[in-house]
Coordinates of C-alpha atoms (C1' of nucleotides) in Angstrom, one line a residue:
Chain A
X1 CA -97.7 40.2 -124.9
X2 CA -96.4 37.5 -127.3
X3 CA -98.6 37.7 -130.5
X4 CA -99.9 34.6 -132.0
X5 CA -97.3 34.6 -135.0
X6 CA -94.0 35.7 -133.4
X7 CA -91.9 35.8 -136.5
X8 CA -88.8 34.3 -135.5
X9 CA -86.7 34.5 -132.3
X10 CA -83.6 36.3 -132.3
X11 CA -81.3 33.3 -131.7
X12 CA -83.0 31.3 -134.6
X13 CA -82.3 34.4 -136.9
X14 CA -78.7 34.3 -135.6
X15 CA -78.3 30.9 -136.5
X16 CA -79.8 31.3 -139.9
X17 CA -77.7 34.1 -140.8
X18 CA -74.7 31.9 -139.7
X19 CA -75.7 29.2 -142.0
X20 CA -76.5 31.3 -144.9
X21 CA -72.6 32.8 -144.3
X22 CA -71.2 29.3 -144.1
X23 CA -73.1 28.1 -147.2
X24 CA -71.8 31.2 -149.0
X25 CA -68.4 30.0 -147.9
X26 CA -68.7 26.8 -149.3
X27 CA -70.2 27.7 -152.8
X28 CA -67.1 30.3 -152.9
X29 CA -64.6 27.6 -152.2
X30 CA -66.5 25.6 -154.7
X31 CA -66.2 28.1 -157.3
X32 CA -62.6 28.5 -156.6
X33 CA -62.0 24.7 -157.2
X34 CA -63.9 24.7 -160.3
X35 CA -61.6 26.9 -161.9
X36 CA -58.8 24.3 -161.5
X37 CA -60.6 21.0 -161.7
X38 CA -63.9 21.4 -163.8
X39 CA -67.5 20.7 -162.7
X40 CA -67.1 16.8 -163.3
X41 CA -64.2 17.0 -160.9
X42 CA -65.6 19.0 -158.2
X43 CA -65.5 17.2 -154.9
X44 CA -67.3 17.9 -151.8
X45 CA -64.5 16.4 -149.7
X46 CA -62.0 18.5 -151.3
X47 CA -64.1 21.6 -150.5
X48 CA -64.6 20.3 -146.9
X49 CA -60.9 19.9 -146.5
X50 CA -60.1 23.4 -147.7
X51 CA -62.7 24.8 -145.3
X52 CA -61.2 22.7 -142.4
X53 CA -64.2 20.7 -141.6
X54 CA -65.1 17.2 -141.6
X55 CA -66.5 16.2 -145.1
X56 CA -69.5 15.1 -143.4
X57 CA -70.2 18.6 -142.0
X58 CA -71.0 19.9 -145.3
X59 CA -74.0 17.9 -145.7
X60 CA -75.6 20.1 -143.0
X61 CA -75.5 23.0 -145.6
X62 CA -75.8 21.3 -148.8
X63 CA -77.8 18.2 -149.8
X64 CA -75.4 16.6 -152.1
X65 CA -72.9 17.2 -154.5
X66 CA -75.6 18.0 -157.2
X67 CA -77.1 20.2 -155.1
X68 CA -73.9 22.2 -154.7
X69 CA -73.6 22.2 -158.7
X70 CA -77.1 23.7 -158.7
X71 CA -76.0 26.4 -156.3
X72 CA -72.8 27.1 -158.4
X73 CA -74.9 27.5 -161.7
X74 CA -77.4 29.8 -160.2
X75 CA -74.4 31.8 -158.8
X76 CA -72.8 31.8 -162.2
X77 CA -75.9 32.9 -164.0
X78 CA -76.4 35.9 -161.5
X79 CA -72.6 36.7 -161.6
X80 CA -72.9 37.1 -165.4
X81 CA -76.2 38.8 -165.5
X82 CA -75.1 41.4 -162.8
X83 CA -71.7 42.0 -164.7
X84 CA -73.8 42.8 -167.9
X85 CA -76.3 45.0 -166.1
X86 CA -73.1 46.9 -164.5
X87 CA -71.6 47.2 -167.9
X88 CA -74.9 48.7 -169.4
X89 CA -76.0 50.9 -166.7
X90 CA -73.6 54.1 -167.1
X91 CA -74.6 54.5 -170.9
X92 CA -77.3 56.8 -171.4
X93 CA -80.6 55.3 -172.2
X94 CA -80.9 56.7 -175.9
X95 CA -77.5 55.5 -177.1
X96 CA -78.7 52.1 -178.0
X97 CA -75.8 51.0 -180.0
X98 CA -73.4 51.6 -177.2
X99 CA -75.8 49.9 -174.7
X100 CA -75.9 47.0 -177.2
X101 CA -72.1 46.8 -177.2
X102 CA -71.6 47.2 -173.7
X103 CA -73.8 44.3 -173.0
X104 CA -72.1 42.1 -175.6
X105 CA -68.6 43.1 -174.2
X106 CA -70.2 42.6 -170.7
X107 CA -70.8 39.0 -171.5
X108 CA -67.4 38.2 -173.0
X109 CA -65.4 40.1 -170.4
X110 CA -67.2 37.9 -167.7
X111 CA -66.7 34.8 -169.6
X112 CA -63.0 35.6 -170.0
X113 CA -62.5 36.2 -166.5
X114 CA -64.4 33.3 -165.1
X115 CA -63.8 30.6 -168.0
X116 CA -65.0 27.7 -165.9
X117 CA -68.2 29.2 -164.3
X118 CA -68.9 30.3 -168.1
X119 CA -68.5 26.6 -169.3
X120 CA -70.3 25.3 -166.4
X121 CA -73.4 27.4 -167.7
X122 CA -72.8 27.4 -171.4
X123 CA -70.7 24.5 -172.0
X124 CA -71.4 20.6 -172.3
X125 CA -74.1 19.6 -169.7
X126 CA -72.8 17.5 -166.5
X127 CA -73.6 14.1 -167.3
X128 CA -76.2 12.8 -165.1
X129 CA -77.0 16.2 -163.7
X130 CA -80.3 17.6 -164.6
X131 CA -80.7 21.5 -163.8
X132 CA -83.8 22.1 -161.4
X133 CA -86.2 24.9 -162.5
X134 CA -84.7 27.3 -160.0
X135 CA -82.2 27.9 -162.6
X136 CA -84.2 29.3 -165.3
X137 CA -84.8 32.8 -163.7
X138 CA -81.0 34.0 -163.2
X139 CA -80.6 32.5 -166.6
X140 CA -82.7 35.1 -168.4
X141 CA -81.1 38.2 -167.0
X142 CA -78.9 38.8 -170.1
X143 CA -81.8 38.1 -172.4
X144 CA -83.8 40.6 -170.7
X145 CA -81.0 43.2 -171.2
X146 CA -80.8 42.6 -174.8
X147 CA -84.3 42.8 -175.5
X148 CA -84.4 46.1 -173.5
X149 CA -82.3 47.6 -176.1
X150 CA -84.2 46.4 -178.9
X151 CA -87.4 47.8 -177.2
X152 CA -85.7 51.1 -177.0
X153 CA -85.0 51.4 -180.7
X154 CA -86.4 54.4 -182.3
X155 CA -88.1 52.9 -185.4
X156 CA -89.7 49.9 -185.7
X157 CA -87.2 47.0 -184.4
X158 CA -85.5 45.3 -187.3
X159 CA -87.8 44.3 -190.0
X160 CA -87.6 45.9 -193.4
X161 CA -85.7 49.0 -192.7
X162 CA -82.1 48.6 -191.8
X163 CA -79.4 46.3 -191.7
X164 CA -81.3 43.0 -191.4
X165 CA -82.0 40.9 -194.4
X166 CA -85.8 41.6 -195.3
X167 CA -86.4 39.4 -198.2
X168 CA -85.5 36.2 -196.5
X169 CA -88.7 36.3 -194.1
X170 CA -90.6 34.0 -196.7
X171 CA -88.6 30.8 -196.5
X172 CA -87.8 28.9 -199.8
X173 CA -90.1 26.2 -199.7
X174 CA -89.7 24.9 -196.4
X175 CA -92.9 25.8 -194.9
X176 CA -93.9 27.7 -191.9
X177 CA -93.4 25.2 -189.1
X178 CA -90.6 27.6 -187.8
X179 CA -93.2 30.1 -186.7
X180 CA -95.1 27.6 -184.8
X181 CA -91.7 26.8 -182.9
X182 CA -91.6 30.3 -181.7
X183 CA -94.5 29.7 -179.5
X184 CA -92.6 29.6 -176.1
X185 CA -90.4 32.6 -176.8
X186 CA -93.8 34.4 -177.8
X187 CA -95.1 34.0 -174.2
X188 CA -92.0 35.8 -172.6
X189 CA -91.9 38.6 -175.2
X190 CA -93.9 41.7 -175.7
X191 CA -96.9 41.0 -177.9
X192 CA -96.9 42.2 -181.1
X193 CA -93.5 41.2 -182.4
X194 CA -93.4 39.9 -185.9
X195 CA -91.9 36.3 -186.4
X196 CA -89.0 37.9 -188.3
X197 CA -88.0 40.0 -185.1
X198 CA -88.4 37.0 -182.9
X199 CA -86.1 34.9 -184.8
X200 CA -83.6 37.3 -185.9
X201 CA -83.4 38.1 -182.2
X202 CA -82.9 34.5 -181.2
X203 CA -80.3 34.2 -183.8
X204 CA -78.6 37.1 -182.6
X205 CA -78.6 35.8 -179.0
X206 CA -77.1 32.6 -180.1
X207 CA -74.5 34.2 -182.2
X208 CA -73.2 36.2 -179.3
X209 CA -72.9 33.2 -177.0
X210 CA -71.7 31.1 -179.7
X211 CA -68.9 33.5 -180.4
X212 CA -68.0 33.9 -176.7
X213 CA -68.1 30.1 -176.4
X214 CA -66.0 29.5 -179.5
X215 CA -63.4 32.0 -178.2
X216 CA -63.3 30.6 -175.0
X217 CA -63.1 27.0 -176.0
X218 CA -60.3 27.1 -178.2
X219 CA -62.0 27.0 -181.6
X220 CA -60.6 30.5 -182.9
X221 CA -57.0 29.2 -182.2
X222 CA -55.3 29.7 -185.8
X223 CA -58.6 31.5 -187.0
X224 CA -58.1 34.8 -185.1
X225 CA -55.0 36.4 -184.0
X226 CA -54.1 35.3 -180.5
X227 CA -53.3 38.9 -179.5
X228 CA -55.9 40.1 -177.0
X229 CA -56.4 43.5 -178.2
X230 CA -57.1 42.1 -181.8
X231 CA -59.4 39.6 -180.4
X232 CA -61.2 42.3 -178.6
X233 CA -61.4 44.6 -181.8
X234 CA -62.6 41.6 -183.7
X235 CA -65.4 40.8 -181.3
X236 CA -66.6 44.6 -181.2
X237 CA -66.9 44.3 -184.9
X238 CA -68.8 41.1 -184.5
X239 CA -71.0 42.5 -181.7
X240 CA -71.9 45.5 -184.2
X241 CA -72.9 43.2 -186.8
X242 CA -74.9 41.1 -184.5
X243 CA -76.8 44.1 -183.7
X244 CA -77.4 44.9 -186.9
X245 CA -79.2 41.9 -187.5
X246 CA -81.7 43.1 -185.1
X247 CA -81.8 46.7 -186.2
X248 CA -79.3 48.1 -183.7
X249 CA -77.9 51.1 -185.8
X250 CA -74.3 50.2 -186.8
X251 CA -72.7 53.8 -186.8
X252 CA -71.8 55.8 -183.3
X253 CA -75.0 56.7 -181.9
Chain B
X1 CA -32.2 -12.5 -203.3
X2 CA -32.9 -10.7 -200.3
X3 CA -33.1 -7.0 -201.2
X4 CA -31.7 -4.5 -198.9
X5 CA -34.9 -2.8 -197.8
X6 CA -37.0 -5.8 -197.3
X7 CA -40.2 -3.8 -196.6
X8 CA -42.0 -5.9 -194.1
X9 CA -42.2 -9.8 -193.2
X10 CA -45.8 -11.0 -193.7
X11 CA -46.2 -12.2 -189.9
X12 CA -45.0 -8.5 -188.7
X13 CA -47.9 -7.3 -191.3
X14 CA -50.5 -9.6 -189.6
X15 CA -49.6 -8.5 -186.3
X16 CA -49.7 -4.9 -187.2
X17 CA -53.2 -5.3 -188.7
X18 CA -54.3 -7.1 -185.4
X19 CA -53.0 -4.2 -183.4
X20 CA -55.0 -1.8 -185.7
X21 CA -58.0 -3.6 -185.0
X22 CA -57.8 -4.0 -181.5
X23 CA -57.1 -0.5 -181.0
X24 CA -60.2 0.5 -183.2
X25 CA -62.2 -1.8 -180.8
X26 CA -61.0 -0.1 -177.8
X27 CA -61.8 3.4 -179.3
X28 CA -65.4 1.7 -180.4
X29 CA -65.9 0.8 -176.8
X30 CA -64.7 4.1 -175.4
X31 CA -67.1 5.8 -177.7
X32 CA -70.0 4.1 -176.5
X33 CA -69.0 4.7 -172.8
X34 CA -68.8 8.4 -173.5
X35 CA -72.5 8.3 -174.4
X36 CA -73.3 7.3 -170.9
X37 CA -70.6 8.9 -168.7
X38 CA -69.2 11.8 -170.5
X39 CA -65.5 12.8 -171.3
X40 CA -64.4 13.5 -167.8
X41 CA -65.8 10.2 -166.5
X42 CA -64.2 7.9 -169.2
X43 CA -62.3 5.2 -167.6
X44 CA -59.7 2.9 -169.2
X45 CA -60.7 0.4 -166.8
X46 CA -64.0 0.3 -167.8
X47 CA -63.3 -0.2 -171.3
X48 CA -60.9 -2.8 -170.5
X49 CA -63.5 -4.7 -168.4
X50 CA -66.0 -4.5 -171.4
X51 CA -63.5 -5.9 -173.6
X52 CA -62.9 -8.7 -171.5
X53 CA -59.1 -7.9 -170.9
X54 CA -57.0 -6.9 -167.9
X55 CA -56.9 -3.1 -167.5
X56 CA -53.1 -3.0 -167.9
X57 CA -53.5 -4.8 -171.5
X58 CA -55.0 -1.5 -172.8
X59 CA -51.8 0.2 -172.3
X60 CA -50.5 -2.0 -175.2
X61 CA -52.4 0.0 -177.4
X62 CA -53.1 3.4 -176.0
X63 CA -50.4 5.4 -174.1
X64 CA -52.5 6.8 -171.5
X65 CA -56.2 8.0 -170.8
X66 CA -55.5 11.4 -172.3
X67 CA -54.2 9.6 -175.4
X68 CA -57.5 7.8 -175.8
X69 CA -59.3 11.0 -175.7
X70 CA -57.4 12.3 -178.3
X71 CA -58.4 9.3 -180.5
X72 CA -62.0 9.9 -179.7
X73 CA -61.7 13.4 -180.5
X74 CA -60.1 12.9 -183.9
X75 CA -62.7 10.1 -184.5
X76 CA -65.5 12.5 -183.9
X77 CA -64.3 15.2 -186.0
X78 CA -63.9 12.8 -188.8
X79 CA -67.4 11.2 -188.3
X80 CA -69.0 14.5 -188.2
X81 CA -67.0 15.5 -191.4
X82 CA -67.9 12.5 -193.3
X83 CA -71.5 12.8 -192.2
X84 CA -71.7 16.5 -193.4
X85 CA -69.8 15.5 -196.7
X86 CA -72.4 12.5 -197.2
X87 CA -75.0 14.9 -196.9
X88 CA -73.9 17.3 -199.4
X89 CA -72.6 14.8 -202.0
X90 CA -76.0 13.9 -203.7
X91 CA -77.0 17.7 -204.3
X92 CA -76.0 19.0 -207.7
X93 CA -73.4 21.4 -207.5
X94 CA -75.1 24.4 -208.9
X95 CA -78.0 24.1 -206.2
X96 CA -75.8 26.0 -203.8
X97 CA -78.8 26.6 -201.4
X98 CA -79.6 23.1 -201.1
X99 CA -75.9 22.2 -200.5
X100 CA -75.6 24.6 -197.8
X101 CA -78.8 23.5 -196.3
X102 CA -77.5 19.9 -196.5
X103 CA -74.3 20.6 -194.8
X104 CA -76.0 22.6 -191.8
X105 CA -78.5 19.8 -191.4
X106 CA -75.9 17.2 -191.8
X107 CA -74.0 18.9 -188.8
X108 CA -77.1 19.0 -186.6
X109 CA -78.3 15.6 -187.5
X110 CA -75.0 14.1 -186.5
X111 CA -75.1 16.3 -183.3
X112 CA -78.5 15.1 -182.2
X113 CA -77.3 11.3 -183.0
X114 CA -74.1 11.8 -181.3
X115 CA -74.5 14.4 -178.6
X116 CA -71.7 13.2 -176.2
X117 CA -69.3 12.9 -179.3
X118 CA -70.4 16.6 -180.3
X119 CA -70.2 17.8 -176.8
X120 CA -66.5 16.2 -176.6
X121 CA -65.5 18.4 -179.6
X122 CA -67.7 21.6 -179.4
X123 CA -68.5 21.7 -175.5
X124 CA -66.5 22.8 -172.7
X125 CA -62.6 21.7 -173.0
X126 CA -61.9 18.6 -170.7
X127 CA -59.9 20.2 -167.7
X128 CA -56.1 19.4 -167.9
X129 CA -56.3 18.1 -171.5
X130 CA -54.6 19.9 -174.4
X131 CA -55.5 18.7 -177.8
X132 CA -52.4 17.8 -179.8
X133 CA -51.9 19.1 -183.3
X134 CA -53.1 15.9 -184.8
X135 CA -56.7 17.0 -184.0
X136 CA -56.7 20.2 -186.2
X137 CA -57.0 18.5 -189.7
X138 CA -60.2 16.6 -189.1
X139 CA -61.6 19.8 -187.5
X140 CA -61.7 21.6 -190.7
X141 CA -63.7 19.1 -192.9
X142 CA -67.0 21.0 -192.2
X143 CA -65.3 24.5 -192.7
X144 CA -64.0 23.1 -196.0
X145 CA -67.5 22.2 -197.2
X146 CA -69.1 25.4 -196.0
X147 CA -66.4 27.6 -198.0
X148 CA -66.8 25.3 -201.0
X149 CA -70.4 26.5 -201.4
X150 CA -69.6 29.9 -201.1
X151 CA -66.6 29.4 -203.7
X152 CA -69.4 28.1 -206.1
X153 CA -71.8 31.1 -205.7
X154 CA -72.4 32.7 -209.0
X155 CA -72.2 36.3 -208.2
X156 CA -69.5 37.9 -205.7
X157 CA -70.0 36.2 -202.8
X158 CA -72.0 38.4 -200.3
X159 CA -70.7 41.9 -200.2
X160 CA -73.2 44.7 -201.4
X161 CA -75.4 42.6 -203.4
X162 CA -78.0 40.2 -201.6
X163 CA -79.0 39.6 -198.1
X164 CA -76.1 40.5 -196.1
X165 CA -75.9 44.0 -194.4
X166 CA -73.5 45.9 -196.4
X167 CA -73.4 49.2 -194.5
X168 CA -72.1 47.8 -191.8
X169 CA -68.6 47.1 -193.1
X170 CA -67.2 50.5 -191.8
X171 CA -67.2 50.1 -187.9
X172 CA -68.9 52.9 -185.8
X173 CA -65.5 54.3 -184.3
X174 CA -63.8 51.1 -183.0
X175 CA -61.1 51.4 -185.6
X176 CA -59.8 48.4 -187.8
X177 CA -57.9 46.1 -185.6
X178 CA -60.8 43.4 -186.4
X179 CA -59.1 43.4 -190.0
X180 CA -55.7 42.8 -188.7
X181 CA -57.1 39.9 -186.4
X182 CA -58.4 38.0 -189.8
X183 CA -54.7 37.2 -190.4
X184 CA -54.8 33.3 -189.6
X185 CA -58.1 32.9 -191.5
X186 CA -56.7 34.7 -194.7
X187 CA -54.0 32.0 -194.7
X188 CA -56.4 29.2 -195.2
X189 CA -58.5 30.8 -197.4
X190 CA -58.4 31.5 -201.1
X191 CA -56.7 35.0 -201.6
X192 CA -58.6 38.1 -202.8
X193 CA -61.5 37.8 -200.7
X194 CA -62.8 40.9 -198.8
X195 CA -62.4 41.4 -194.9
X196 CA -66.3 41.8 -195.2
X197 CA -66.6 38.4 -196.7
X198 CA -64.1 36.8 -194.2
X199 CA -65.9 38.2 -191.2
X200 CA -69.3 37.3 -192.4
X201 CA -68.1 33.9 -193.1
X202 CA -66.9 33.3 -189.6
X203 CA -69.7 34.5 -188.1
X204 CA -71.9 32.2 -190.3
X205 CA -69.8 29.6 -189.2
X206 CA -70.0 30.3 -185.5
X207 CA -73.7 30.7 -185.8
X208 CA -74.3 27.3 -187.1
X209 CA -72.2 25.7 -184.2
X210 CA -73.8 28.0 -181.8
X211 CA -77.2 27.0 -183.0
X212 CA -76.4 23.6 -182.6
X213 CA -74.7 23.8 -179.5
X214 CA -77.6 25.8 -177.8
X215 CA -80.0 23.3 -178.8
X216 CA -78.1 20.2 -178.1
X217 CA -77.1 21.8 -174.5
X218 CA -80.6 22.5 -173.4
X219 CA -80.8 26.2 -174.0
X220 CA -83.7 26.1 -176.1
X221 CA -85.7 24.8 -173.4
X222 CA -88.7 26.9 -173.0
X223 CA -87.5 28.9 -175.9
X224 CA -88.3 26.9 -178.8
X225 CA -91.2 24.3 -178.8
X226 CA -89.8 20.6 -178.2
X227 CA -91.3 19.1 -180.8
X228 CA -88.7 17.6 -183.1
X229 CA -90.5 18.4 -186.4
X230 CA -90.8 22.0 -185.1
X231 CA -87.3 22.1 -183.9
X232 CA -86.1 20.7 -187.5
X233 CA -88.4 23.4 -189.3
X234 CA -87.0 26.3 -187.1
X235 CA -83.3 25.2 -187.9
X236 CA -84.1 25.2 -191.6
X237 CA -85.2 28.8 -191.4
X238 CA -82.2 29.4 -189.4
X239 CA -80.0 27.8 -191.7
X240 CA -81.3 29.7 -194.6
X241 CA -80.9 33.0 -192.9
X242 CA -77.4 31.9 -191.9
X243 CA -76.5 31.4 -195.5
X244 CA -78.0 34.9 -196.3
X245 CA -75.5 36.4 -194.3
X246 CA -73.0 35.1 -196.7
X247 CA -74.8 35.5 -200.0
X248 CA -76.4 32.1 -200.3
X249 CA -79.5 32.9 -202.2
X250 CA -82.6 32.3 -200.0
X251 CA -85.3 31.2 -202.4
X252 CA -85.4 27.6 -203.8
X253 CA -82.6 27.1 -206.1
Chain C
dT1 C1' -34.5 -29.6 -189.4
dG2 C1' -33.2 -27.8 -184.9
dT3 C1' -32.1 -24.9 -181.4
dA4 C1' -31.1 -20.4 -178.9
dC5 C1' -32.9 -15.9 -179.3
dA6 C1' -36.1 -11.7 -179.8
dT7 C1' -40.7 -10.1 -180.0
dC8 C1' -44.5 -8.7 -178.0
dA9 C1' -49.9 -9.5 -176.3
dG10 C1' -51.8 -10.2 -172.2
dT11 C1' -52.0 -11.0 -167.2
dG12 C1' -52.6 -10.2 -162.2
dA13 C1' -51.1 -8.2 -158.1
dA14 C1' -49.9 -4.1 -156.2
dC15 C1' -49.2 1.1 -155.3
dG16 C1' -51.6 5.0 -153.7
dC17 C1' -55.2 7.4 -154.5
dG18 C1' -59.8 9.9 -154.1
dC19 C1' -64.6 9.7 -153.9
dG20 C1' -70.2 10.3 -152.3
dT21 C1' -72.6 9.2 -148.5
dT22 C1' -74.4 7.4 -144.0
dC23 C1' -74.2 7.0 -139.0
dA24 C1' -74.1 7.2 -134.2
dC25 C1' -72.3 10.4 -131.5
dT26 C1' -70.6 14.9 -128.6
dG27 C1' -71.5 19.3 -127.0
dA28 C1' -73.2 23.7 -127.1
dT29 C1' -77.1 26.6 -127.2
dG30 C1' -82.0 27.7 -127.0
dT31 C1' -86.9 26.8 -125.2
dA32 C1' -90.7 25.7 -122.1
dC33 C1' -92.6 25.0 -118.0
Chain D
dT1 C1' -84.2 31.2 -111.0
dG2 C1' -83.7 26.2 -112.0
dT3 C1' -84.3 21.8 -114.7
dA4 C1' -85.9 18.8 -118.4
dC5 C1' -86.0 18.8 -123.2
dA6 C1' -85.1 20.2 -128.2
dT7 C1' -82.3 21.9 -131.6
dC8 C1' -78.5 21.5 -134.4
dA9 C1' -73.6 22.3 -136.1
dG10 C1' -69.9 19.4 -136.2
dT11 C1' -66.9 14.9 -135.7
dG12 C1' -64.8 10.8 -137.0
dA13 C1' -65.0 6.3 -138.7
dA14 C1' -66.7 3.3 -141.6
dC15 C1' -68.8 1.3 -146.4
dG16 C1' -68.0 0.2 -150.6
dC17 C1' -66.5 1.8 -154.5
dG18 C1' -63.6 3.2 -158.8
dC19 C1' -59.5 5.1 -160.7
dG20 C1' -54.8 5.4 -163.4
dT21 C1' -50.5 3.3 -163.9
dT22 C1' -46.2 0.2 -163.1
dC23 C1' -44.2 -4.0 -163.0
dA24 C1' -42.3 -8.4 -163.0
dC25 C1' -43.9 -12.5 -165.4
dT26 C1' -46.0 -16.1 -168.7
dG27 C1' -46.4 -18.0 -173.2
dA28 C1' -47.1 -18.2 -177.9
dT29 C1' -45.1 -16.9 -182.3
dG30 C1' -41.7 -15.7 -185.3
dT31 C1' -36.5 -15.5 -186.6
dA32 C1' -31.5 -16.3 -187.6
dC33 C1' -28.1 -19.2 -187.6

DNA sequence: TGTACATCAGTGAACGCGCGTTCACTGATGTAC
DNA sequence: TGTACATCAGTGAACGCGCGTTCACTGATGTAC
C-alpha cells in the first residue's frame, strides 16, 4: 500500500509546523526588539530571554544572528509591500492618480508606523552584513505596484505630453553613458519603454523613498512644520508632483 | 602693570592648544574606526587603545561616547560642506548649470569616498542618540550652496517658464495644507519666493540626497549598471534633470 | 630664589554588564523490524 | 505487540570576548607669595 514516494509522515508534518510557528515567534519578538534597540543592537540572547528559552535553543531555528537579520529584512519588505498593495487595492483601476497617491501614502504610512523596520531596509547598511539574494524578491513589490500604475496610464506614459520635462532628454554635453547604465532596469521592465521614461521612473522611485527617509530620519526638522496633518498634506502634494514626473495626471481623476 | 583682565597666561594657552590637538586626534581615529565598524559599533576603548592611552584618559577630552558621536557628526557635515564648496568654487558664477552639477557631484563624490560618514549623517539615526542643536549649522552648508545657485538664475527661478511642471501647482483636491507646512523653510529662505519654488526646491534637495543614498546603500544593485563610469554618467543625467525641476537650464551653459 | 599650593593629563584597577557561539547532554517522540 | 534505534527540541555551562564609566592615584607643570 505504501507508495514509493510517500510524501511526509504526519508527525513529521506536525513537527515542521511547530518549527515554523516557533521561528515566526522568534522573528516577531526580534521585530519588537528592533524597535527599541536598532538593528546593530539586536541580540539573540535577549530574544531567547523574552521567549523564556535558553539562548542556545534559538540556534535550532536560526543559524546565526545574521540569519535572523535576514529574516527580519525579508519580513519587512513583505510587510511594506503588502501594506502598499492593500492601500491600492480598493481604488478602481482607471483612477490612476488615486492609485498612485494610495501607494505613496501606503509606503509613508507603513514607514511612520514601523520606523525601525523601515530603517532596517532603507537606512544605513548594517556593517559586516551582506544581504543574501533571498531578499531581492520581496524588495520589488512596491516597485511593481508603481510601474503597474504607469502601465495603466491612458496616453503614452510620460514623454513629451504632460507634466514631465521633455526638453531635458538630450543631455547637456555629458554624453549618453546614462542610457547604457539603464541596462539592468530594462531587463525587468516591459520592453519598448524609452530611456526617458525609465530614468524618470527611477527618479520618481528614488524621490518617493528619499522623501520618506528624510522625514523619518529627522531631516525635515526645522524645514517642514512638525504638525502631522501638515506633514501629511505636504507629502500629498509631493506625491502628486512626483507622479507628474512620470505622467500621472495631477488633477482629480 | 598687570591689567585687571589679563587674557590668558601663555602656559595655559599652550595646554589649551595641546588639548585641542589631542581631541582632534581622537576624532580622527574615531572617524577611521567608523569606516570599519559603523556608528553603532564605535568604541571609546578601541579608540583609546589605538592611541596608546588608557581608556579612562579619553574622558579628559570627550564627555561620553555620545559626545564623540556628536563631534563626528559635526565633522562629517563640515567635511561634506567643504567638499561641495571646493567643487563649486572654480566654476564661474554665471555658469549656473555647471555650478549645480559641480555641487551635486561634490556631494556624491564625498559620499562615495566616505560612505560611513555619509551613513552617519544621512542614514538611519543611531538608536538612543539625539543630535544636539550644535549639529544643525554645519548641516546646512550644502543647502546654502544649492540655493545660492538658484538665486543666480537669470530669469524668475522655476515657475512657469522652463523645465518644471507648472500646471501641478494647484493640487488635485487635497487642499492647501502643504503651503502652511512650508513655514519653517520660508524663515530661512529669501522672502518673496513662491510656494511652488519652495516645494520644488525641497524636492530637488531630497532627490539629490535620495539618489546618493540609494546608490550608497545598495538599492541600485541590479537596477543601474555597476560600472563606476556608467554610474557617474547616470548621476550626471539625474543631476541635470533635478536641476531642471528648479529652473537650472539643462543645456551646456 | 624658594616653598606651599593648584591644576590637570594620564594611569590602572575595578564594577557590572552583555554578547555570539559551541558542546556534551537529557528526554520525549516517532520509526523499523 | 515489543524492542532497538533515530530524530530532534531544548538545556545549562562554558569559552572568550568587549564594552562604558568611575575612582583614587601619581607626577609633571605652572602659580602666588
